[in-house]
Amino acid sequence: MALPAQPVSPKAAPLPPVPKVDPLTAAQWRTLLAIADTIIPDIRPASIADFQTHYVVSDNDHSTALTTLKGRFSGTTDALAKEYLQESASSDSQFRDAWHRLFGLLMPQQAKRELTVVLNLLDTRAGALLLTGYMTPFSAQPFHVRESILHSWQTARIPAIRGLYRSLTMLTKQTWTRTSPTLRKVIGVPRTPMNMIPGKGFDYAFLQFPAGEVPETIETDVVIIGSGCGGGVCAKNLAEAGHKVIVVDNGYHWTPDHFPMEESVGWNNLFMNQSFIASDDSSMSVLCGETWGGGGTVNWSASLQTQGYVRREWAAAGLPFFTSAEYQESLDRVCDRMGVSTDYIKHNVTNLKLLEGARRLGYTHKVVPQNTGGKQHWCGYCNFGCGSCEKQGPVVSFLPDAARAGATFIEGFHAEKIIFSHKKGTKVATGVLGTWTSRDANGGIIGDRLVRRKVIIKAKRVIVSGGTMQSPLLLLRSGLSNYHIGRNLYLHPVSVLGAIHPDDVEPWDGPILTAVVSEYENLDGKGHGVKLEAVNMAPSTGLLFVPWRNGLDYKLECSRMRNMAGYISMARDRDTGRVYPDPVDGRVRVQYTASKFDRRHITEGLIALAKTQYAAGATEIYTTIPNLPSFVRSADSPAEGINDAKFQAWLEQIRSSQLPPADNIFASAHQMGTCRMSATPKAGVVDPKGQVWGTQGLFVADASVFPSASGVNPMVTNMAISDYISRGIAKGLEERPRL
Ligand SMILES: Cc1cc2nc3c(=O)[nH]c(=O)nc-3n(C[C@H](O)[C@H](O)[C@H](O)COP(=O)(O)OP(=O)(O)OC[C@H]3O[C@@H](n4cnc5c(N)ncnc54)[C@H](O)[C@@H]3O)c2cc1C
Ligand SMILES: *[C@@H]1O[C@H](CO)[C@@H](O)[C@H](O)[C@H]1NC(C)=O
Ligand SMILES: *[C@@H]1O[C@H](CO)[C@@H](O)[C@H](O)[C@H]1NC(C)=O
Ligand SMILES: CC(=O)N[C@H]1CO[C@H](CO)[C@@H](O)[C@@H]1O
């Protein structure tokens, strides 16, 4: 089978040139790239290898590896297989450029300082002795010694050294799986979803401003900061109620002919911090969309309504709205607008294996509705934008509705602070001050920008919809000091489980998330537990979690991706963290470590996921738990099913690990709670109508107002709350236009 025909080729979305200042010295680069090339090495047969630089295998093993690769995907030729084995991390300039950006722009100063200390040490005799046990600088070591040093770091007694191992292997995998010129060819992943028919997007017009020294001032009834799920719904409701609305967003609009973006650029163009935010202890990677449409442009279409036990918990906290008919109306209204339904779903193999495994074990499971406007949406690529426009994100649904009702939009606008006037000791919001950055002369965002201008937007009401990571920072920058701002951060922490199936899975194909197993959603009797779902399987997400044992093994494992299914055990977390501004540059920082309580639930979820995969016929199952070998099923699959003693023993190893945060990899695409809604001013940031306690005219409408974790994927809950809050604001504007 060859690659399917590719009628669609989305437009390029190139990245800006790398920063002019080199973030590292030549010696630091040498050491760093020597580490990367140990993780992703140039693999050669002994007859032509150089033992200093190459991963050397016998000629026989080399030809076995080539045969294996060719057997995995029929499109792989001998030449391609050789090229793949010979590719080292640093052999491609895209990899080096990506690391230049990473160390120059993305990594917080402190983390970079710590890393350069390590790199400098590895380049001296005394330092190398300390960290490697040898007097020779790391980069001067022959390949096999470098590899054994990495292995010793993986099992080091000192947690900081294990942390170093985890960070360096993750960063190398993360970058290589995005930029490798051969990886996708060897797996046989098509550039776009099969049979994708490009959609016609809404024709957005964005306000432009001339250059100028003094701030430009404009006026409106309502300004909404953030075009994501919360902001989009507010814009529609308020514009349709007859008010003048301006929506601003930091991010820029990409027309759908750019979607889905290539993995090498999609992360940079569409996500906050060009991929993820790392928690301070680096145990958690937090993913959020930062583009026109926010998280709605990159989310996976799972459209679940808030469950009864969560609604009752919130009502019991003094917020009876959540058990009212009004809330249900809001849920139904937003779902209707997006065409949320299960009627059109055709599951792909990954979701089918989850459903079938659950069925064979008698686990509670169901189909997850999608917001695809009454269409069958056969696409696993929406993580990098939806090219067909079938996914009804805010950019194709709520925001066009708002535009048709007269709303106007500003892209590239960074809101710096809310402006207040003071009335009898109360702060009354009167607008927002921000910086607008235009596009470049070619209409793109990589060249020199034509204009940077301060803009003041005066408004009768200000709605902050910047999302859970950014909304609290904006409130803090504006001088608000409520203790709860930025606290009560819930993340729905997840851990990943992978399964290899004998038949083709092609996990990138078909809708990403259409099934959920909820058997273990209430493990403490108070609504905390896990949901089991499929995970997006672009190579740069799915292969991050494949364990690294050595460079050859990792490359061969990656080439099995077409037989891989990937799942998450996702906790409704009881325990929280916080977001706060970096003291040096003001960027968002995250303090969050999955608690023992929540990790116990994630662990039980992993065990249940492993069972579903065993029951569904997986031949091999793996986790991200370090040093836990994959479970390989014996050929004579016994009739006792999951009671298989060998399997049970392996599950016990998962249970006894309990995922210590220093060694494990957790991720989150669901951020909630940092401006939580409360019945009294002492208990949260916004009142039951979404107005910030102690202010007038200032509202928050996004996932940050959740009183606690939603348990389900948060988009629909967020939209329903935003629907209610914005209807209240419209009513308030009629009753009291001027505060
Ligand atoms: C990869 C991924 C997959 C997901 N899949 C699902 C799913 O299948 N189902 C589901 O229910 N949920 C999913 N989610 C979660 C869901 O997308 C988010 O919960 C939701 O988008 C949050 O909406 P929000 O309104 O809080 O903020 P966002 O949608 O994040 O929007 C905030 C916007 O505000 C802008 N902004 C922030 N600060 C400023 C500022 N100072 N000035 C100007 N603009 C600013 C940002 O650029 C951003 O566009 C997913 C998330 C991710 C990242
Ligand atoms: C930004 O992402 C990079 C990885 O791409 C990571 O190393 C860095 O810590 C992140 N920055 C923050 C503030 O989380
Ligand atoms: C993604 O978010 C948009 C809103 O931004 C929403 O309309 C859509 O239903 C979401 N889809 C998924 C799958 O999360
Ligand atoms: C690539 C692949 O196998 N895709 C499958 C996803 O699942 C459906 C069944 O619902 C198959 O028809 C596809 O072939």
XYZ file of C-alpha atoms and ligand atoms in Angstrom, residues 228-229 293 295-297 299-303 338 371 391-394 397-398 715 719, ligand 3:
35
model
C -11.689 31.446 22.796
C -14.576 29.330 23.945
C -10.358 31.141 18.565
C -8.465 26.511 22.745
C -11.469 26.049 20.456
C -9.214 26.136 17.401
C -9.356 21.174 20.783
C -10.570 17.718 19.929
C -14.343 18.242 19.590
C -15.328 16.304 22.694
C -18.547 17.997 23.723
C -22.433 23.761 17.411
C -19.460 19.559 17.846
C -15.432 21.368 13.793
C -17.647 24.134 15.098
C -15.028 26.042 17.068
C -15.692 29.711 17.922
C -19.657 29.434 14.841
C -19.953 31.998 17.613
C -15.432 23.324 26.719
C -19.544 27.879 27.054
C -13.566 23.152 20.403
O -13.898 24.425 20.819
C -14.897 25.047 20.104
C -15.104 26.372 20.659
O -13.915 27.028 20.716
C -16.155 24.334 20.197
O -17.135 24.945 19.393
C -15.899 23.001 19.753
O -17.046 22.270 19.987
C -14.782 22.385 20.504
N -14.590 21.133 20.025
C -14.040 20.243 20.742
C -14.017 18.941 20.196
O -13.564 20.394 21.804
